[in-house]
Amino acid sequence: MLNNKIISYIYQNIFHEEYLIEQLLQLSIGNCTKIDVIRQFKIRQNWGKVMRLIKENQLENIIYQTIYKNHFEKYIPQDILKKINVDNLVMQYIISLQKKEFEGIIINFSKKRIDFLVMKTFLHKKSLQLDAISKIRNDLDLLIPIHQFKRAVKLLFYLGYKYYPDHYEKKGKSSIEEIDFYIPQSQEIFKKNEISIELHTTIVDTFDYFKETFSLHDNQIITECLYKDHIYINKKNPRIKVFSPTSLLISLFLHSFIQHNFQSSSSLYEAFVILKKYNKEIDWQKIEKQMIVWKLNQYFIIYVILLHDFFSGQYDKNISTYLHNYHKKLSFKDRIIYSYLRYKLLHPSKFLVVGEKEKEWTWAIISNKVLGLIMSKIRDNLR
């Protein structure tokens, strides 16, 4: 059997640029030391590739702030550092605009008594200390009951937003035809300048090729269940609904799995920070029961393991029960494949071309055998 240390050796010595990015992410959450990162900086890097990977994974602000905070500028070529400095100034300006606009949208929705819940981590960023490491290409995701959709849309149009049928549409519309009879999709997109608002009526999209496992009816039931499990955050007087820590983790899992096939490192990063911050508040027994009822237990296991493996976290006892039923003996070839899968986590654009056929194909790759690879690595850490 090949020792797991050899997997790490292969990864570190073949995939230099990917490993440097991982090390910077690890440092930002306290999972490695500056010396570890400096050691990787001193290895010859393809900086064009490093910058491309950072951008593809929407990690610009996270990585740049980690570089500044730890004074790593001297290890970066001057032309690359100049680009980072310029990009950072633009990012901070856009992020400040986004934050101001998002807060204004939330207050306006509250004043108009539109029932809504703020999804993901926007209103958790202060407690999670994520303000300085927000993604630059960020949306405000609002989950609303379907009967509130018409009122919400009219307010967004009044505030100057335009409707976009999808993210690839270049020209927006100032109205939705026959709005009284319009049946909203799981998410509808509204944009104004650099700002994007997504109105969700279900927690994620429902894809035809996966409907036997995750149908529209399943989606609606899960959405209702998570919507009810909310807490309140005060934001300039109105009390705003957000998911409880337990439902927040579940919602991020569903988004990562259904929308991104686990291939979004920035989403994994945010989820790991949530896991680290709210671990004692997360109801693991409730999650396990719900995942079994929803027939998503095995996918959630994959998610938690990928999450911890990617960020080399300390494995909590609450999660250890997920790990023992799937262990398999692995060959030399299997462990080489695992190293390649780690590499693929930072290559979403190559691993997943946009489109349902490609998503269907990637799900076929996340098989029981791959789960066995991950379990084996985790078991060594649990001993």
XYZ file of C-alpha atoms in Angstrom:
383
model
C 0.000 0.000 0.000
C 1.193 3.494 -0.837
C 1.496 5.773 2.178
C -0.628 8.936 2.179
C 2.526 10.987 2.701
C 3.520 9.993 -0.826
C 0.223 11.417 -2.109
C 1.122 14.753 -0.519
C 4.660 14.516 -1.926
C 3.355 13.882 -5.448
C 0.898 16.755 -5.164
C 3.403 19.254 -3.776
C 6.139 18.422 -6.289
C 4.082 18.169 -9.480
C 1.300 20.706 -8.954
C 3.362 23.635 -7.605
C 0.922 26.418 -8.450
C -2.146 24.591 -7.126
C -0.336 23.747 -3.922
C 0.792 27.370 -3.421
C -2.836 28.535 -3.656
C -3.948 25.830 -1.221
C -1.219 26.816 1.225
C -2.297 30.479 1.106
C -5.890 29.392 1.795
C -4.710 27.197 4.656
C -2.744 30.089 6.155
C -5.755 32.417 5.965
C -7.693 30.085 8.284
C -4.764 29.207 10.527
C -4.114 25.681 9.249
C -0.458 26.156 8.331
C 2.452 28.497 9.118
C 4.079 31.336 7.199
C 7.188 29.166 6.905
C 5.172 26.519 5.028
C 3.989 29.119 2.526
C 7.414 30.759 2.136
C 8.872 27.340 1.357
C 6.367 26.973 -1.468
C 6.983 30.544 -2.701
C 10.680 29.695 -3.107
C 9.862 26.892 -5.541
C 9.851 28.175 -9.097
C 6.258 29.106 -9.974
C 4.468 29.737 -13.263
C 2.946 33.047 -12.178
C 0.707 33.318 -15.216
C -0.853 30.014 -14.192
C -1.105 31.090 -10.532
C -2.994 34.263 -11.468
C -5.296 32.373 -13.853
C -6.185 29.791 -11.195
C -6.884 32.503 -8.621
C -9.262 34.253 -11.018
C -11.011 31.068 -12.226
C -11.731 30.079 -8.628
C -12.876 33.583 -7.544
C -10.179 33.646 -4.886
C -8.638 37.030 -5.751
C -9.569 38.885 -2.594
C -8.946 35.959 -0.250
C -5.478 35.316 -1.675
C -4.465 38.977 -2.055
C -5.441 39.887 1.518
C -3.475 36.875 2.808
C -0.436 38.041 0.829
C -0.666 41.597 2.212
C -1.363 40.534 5.781
C 1.689 38.238 5.864
C 4.029 40.542 3.892
C 4.715 38.074 1.088
C 5.187 40.801 -1.543
C 8.957 40.261 -1.754
C 8.450 36.699 -2.992
C 6.327 37.812 -5.960
C 7.740 39.132 -9.282
C 7.344 42.904 -9.627
C 5.126 42.772 -12.726
C 2.758 40.329 -11.022
C 2.759 42.344 -7.787
C 1.873 45.495 -9.734
C -1.109 43.694 -11.273
C -2.193 42.414 -7.851
C -2.030 45.946 -6.396
C -4.128 47.424 -9.216
C -6.646 44.561 -9.112
C -6.939 44.919 -5.354
C -7.808 48.636 -5.553
C -10.539 47.896 -8.101
C -11.844 45.003 -6.012
C -12.093 46.991 -2.818
C -14.064 49.683 -4.640
C -16.483 47.146 -6.159
C -16.887 45.302 -2.848
C -17.713 48.550 -1.046
C -20.335 49.355 -3.708
C -21.797 45.859 -3.417
C -22.005 46.005 0.361
C -23.761 49.383 0.345
C -26.212 48.300 -2.378
C -26.949 44.926 -0.770
C -27.728 46.566 2.562
C -30.009 49.028 0.772
C -31.887 46.187 -0.965
C -32.384 44.378 2.345
C -33.749 47.523 4.021
C -36.069 48.257 1.071
C -37.442 44.708 1.076
C -38.051 44.986 4.819
C -39.825 48.357 4.526
C -42.143 46.942 1.850
C -42.869 43.971 4.158
C -41.691 41.448 1.583
C -41.026 38.128 3.263
C -37.479 36.957 2.475
C -34.414 35.196 3.851
C -30.814 36.177 3.046
C -29.023 33.058 1.821
C -25.347 32.092 2.056
C -22.878 34.098 4.166
C -23.398 37.811 3.392
C -24.937 38.671 6.791
C -22.672 36.186 8.604
C -19.451 37.786 7.369
C -18.832 39.908 10.480
C -19.095 36.989 12.909
C -17.122 34.776 10.521
C -14.494 37.514 10.013
C -15.078 37.234 6.283
C -15.492 40.948 5.529
C -11.927 41.327 4.341
C -12.013 38.195 2.189
C -15.281 38.429 0.311
C -15.503 37.147 -3.236
C -15.447 40.006 -5.714
C -17.971 38.446 -8.102
C -20.652 38.073 -5.481
C -24.444 38.037 -5.706
C -27.039 38.813 -3.082
C -29.168 35.669 -2.888
C -32.659 36.094 -1.433
C -34.976 33.158 -0.810
C -38.624 34.245 -1.062
C -41.999 32.482 -0.938
C -43.343 32.173 -4.484
C -46.368 34.360 -3.702
C -43.969 37.236 -2.879
C -42.210 37.046 -6.263
C -44.340 39.637 -8.085
C -43.914 42.271 -5.341
C -40.167 41.641 -5.119
C -39.721 41.977 -8.897
C -41.683 45.249 -9.064
C -39.514 46.702 -6.288
C -36.290 45.723 -8.079
C -37.514 47.297 -11.327
C -38.398 50.456 -9.367
C -34.838 50.493 -7.924
C -33.343 50.413 -11.425
C -32.599 46.721 -11.858
C -33.113 44.812 -15.106
C -34.162 41.204 -15.557
C -31.732 38.723 -17.162
C -33.048 35.260 -18.149
C -29.599 33.801 -17.334
C -26.059 34.863 -16.417
C -24.949 34.778 -20.061
C -27.574 37.201 -21.338
C -25.901 40.528 -22.151
C -28.986 42.709 -22.491
C -31.434 43.016 -19.610
C -35.171 43.658 -19.684
C -36.989 46.370 -17.758
C -40.100 44.225 -17.292
C -41.331 40.641 -17.298
C -44.114 40.021 -19.787
C -47.388 38.883 -18.238
C -45.918 39.143 -14.748
C -49.308 38.249 -13.207
C -49.116 34.812 -14.833
C -45.357 34.334 -14.793
C -44.117 31.181 -13.027
C -40.613 31.908 -11.669
C -37.744 29.492 -12.112
C -35.757 28.351 -9.097
C -33.629 31.495 -9.398
C -34.239 34.702 -11.339
C -31.424 37.190 -11.990
C -31.586 40.977 -11.744
C -28.627 43.279 -12.405
C -27.670 46.933 -12.145
C -24.124 47.930 -13.114
C -21.766 45.682 -11.097
C -24.529 44.498 -8.757
C -26.436 41.231 -9.131
C -29.487 40.123 -7.135
C -30.847 36.569 -7.365
C -34.405 35.817 -6.262
C -34.760 32.151 -5.323
C -38.064 30.344 -4.897
C -36.303 27.012 -4.287
C -33.005 26.328 -2.581
C -31.265 25.203 -5.818
C -32.051 24.463 -9.457
C -33.812 21.238 -10.423
C -32.043 19.463 -13.292
C -33.875 16.963 -15.516
C -30.998 14.468 -15.597
C -30.998 14.198 -11.785
C -34.737 14.324 -11.158
C -34.971 10.698 -9.974
C -32.725 11.564 -7.028
C -33.591 15.239 -6.612
C -36.950 16.149 -8.133
C -38.728 19.511 -8.111
C -41.019 18.147 -5.386
C -37.967 17.174 -3.287
C -36.510 20.618 -3.887
C -39.701 22.339 -2.716
C -39.964 20.192 0.426
C -36.323 20.811 1.373
C -36.686 24.541 0.658
C -39.697 24.809 2.957
C -37.915 22.844 5.680
C -34.794 25.045 5.564
C -36.797 28.276 5.307
C -38.569 27.472 8.558
C -35.257 26.841 10.334
C -34.126 30.459 10.457
C -32.693 32.885 12.972
C -32.747 36.697 12.976
C -29.910 39.169 12.511
C -30.443 42.856 13.247
C -29.387 45.066 10.360
C -30.124 48.782 10.880
C -33.414 48.204 12.732
C -35.257 45.518 10.687
C -34.794 41.948 11.904
C -33.520 39.934 8.944
C -33.980 36.190 8.464
C -30.932 34.017 7.802
C -30.460 30.263 8.010
C -29.544 28.725 11.340
C -25.954 27.347 11.344
C -27.330 23.838 10.690
C -29.474 24.888 7.726
C -26.743 27.209 6.453
C -24.361 24.254 6.153
C -27.066 22.164 4.454
C -27.862 24.957 1.994
C -24.185 25.401 1.095
C -23.865 21.655 0.609
C -26.840 21.605 -1.775
C -25.463 24.585 -3.693
C -21.985 23.051 -3.949
C -23.336 19.646 -4.983
C -26.250 20.484 -7.295
C -24.923 23.686 -8.862
C -21.158 23.049 -8.900
C -20.555 19.288 -8.575
C -18.302 20.015 -5.566
C -15.954 21.897 -7.932
C -16.062 25.349 -6.332
C -13.070 25.948 -4.071
C -14.350 29.375 -2.941
C -17.627 27.758 -1.786
C -15.678 25.042 0.019
C -13.603 27.754 1.684
C -16.647 29.605 3.037
C -18.232 26.357 4.208
C -15.062 25.371 6.054
C -15.003 28.713 7.894
C -18.646 28.152 8.881
C -17.838 24.646 10.069
C -14.952 25.950 12.149
C -16.968 28.827 13.652
C -20.319 27.111 14.285
C -19.241 23.524 14.861
C -20.745 23.362 18.376
C -24.023 24.898 17.180
C -24.507 22.573 14.205
C -26.948 19.755 14.921
C -25.205 16.790 13.288
C -27.866 14.285 14.325
C -30.541 16.418 12.668
C -28.474 16.674 9.493
C -27.911 12.924 9.383
C -31.615 12.177 9.830
C -32.653 14.689 7.174
C -30.067 13.480 4.683
C -31.310 9.920 5.081
C -34.933 11.015 4.591
C -33.960 13.078 1.543
C -31.753 10.243 0.223
C -28.757 12.559 0.043
C -26.683 11.044 2.847
C -23.907 9.643 0.681
C -23.507 12.919 -1.204
C -23.307 14.842 2.066
C -20.604 12.458 3.282
C -18.584 13.206 0.147
C -19.044 16.921 0.724
C -17.872 16.909 4.349
C -14.851 14.794 3.526
C -13.847 16.887 0.534
C -14.294 19.954 2.703
C -11.973 18.723 5.420
C -9.519 17.084 3.090
C -9.117 20.181 0.916
C -8.466 22.380 3.935
C -6.582 19.814 6.017
C -8.769 20.503 9.014
C -8.852 18.767 12.353
C -11.638 16.208 12.128
C -14.369 16.646 14.674
C -15.716 13.590 16.522
C -19.212 14.503 15.357
C -18.208 13.724 11.777
C -16.186 10.581 12.442
C -19.289 8.351 12.315
C -19.667 9.297 8.650
C -16.261 7.885 7.817
C -16.184 4.241 8.838
C -18.741 2.565 6.571
C -17.059 3.327 3.256
C -13.423 2.392 3.712
C -11.862 0.377 0.900
C -8.395 -0.967 0.241
C -6.643 1.103 -2.378
C -4.082 0.226 -4.997
C -1.068 2.270 -6.031
C -3.044 3.386 -9.102
C -5.997 4.511 -6.936
C -3.808 6.788 -4.871
C -2.230 8.354 -7.940
C -5.779 9.062 -9.198
C -6.591 10.719 -5.871
C -3.663 13.130 -6.302
C -5.087 14.080 -9.683
C -8.536 14.654 -8.191
C -7.038 17.081 -5.693
C -5.549 18.930 -8.637
C -8.946 19.059 -10.330
C -10.554 20.836 -7.374
C -8.805 24.029 -8.469
C -9.681 23.612 -12.150
C -13.466 24.084 -12.330
C -13.433 25.640 -15.794
C -11.554 22.684 -17.297
C -13.241 20.028 -15.205
C -16.717 21.376 -15.835
C -17.760 23.025 -19.068
C -21.043 24.852 -18.565
C -24.016 22.728 -19.588
C -26.207 19.961 -18.272
C -24.504 17.180 -20.261
C -21.136 18.029 -18.757
C -22.612 18.205 -15.242
C -24.148 14.784 -15.740
C -20.740 13.466 -16.760
C -18.979 14.910 -13.701
C -21.458 13.218 -11.377
C -20.465 9.892 -12.880
C -16.880 10.600 -11.787
C -17.853 11.112 -8.140
C -18.336 7.392 -7.585
C -18.093 5.027 -4.636
C -14.510 4.280 -5.582
C -13.574 7.958 -5.375
C -15.357 8.112 -2.025
C -13.181 5.185 -0.928
C -10.060 7.117 -1.891
C -11.080 10.055 0.236
C -12.187 7.889 3.180
C -8.845 6.154 3.296
C -6.989 9.435 3.601
C -9.345 10.693 6.289
C -9.140 7.491 8.365
C -5.395 7.973 8.775
C -6.093 11.386 10.329
C -8.688 9.998 12.707
C -6.389 7.466 14.347
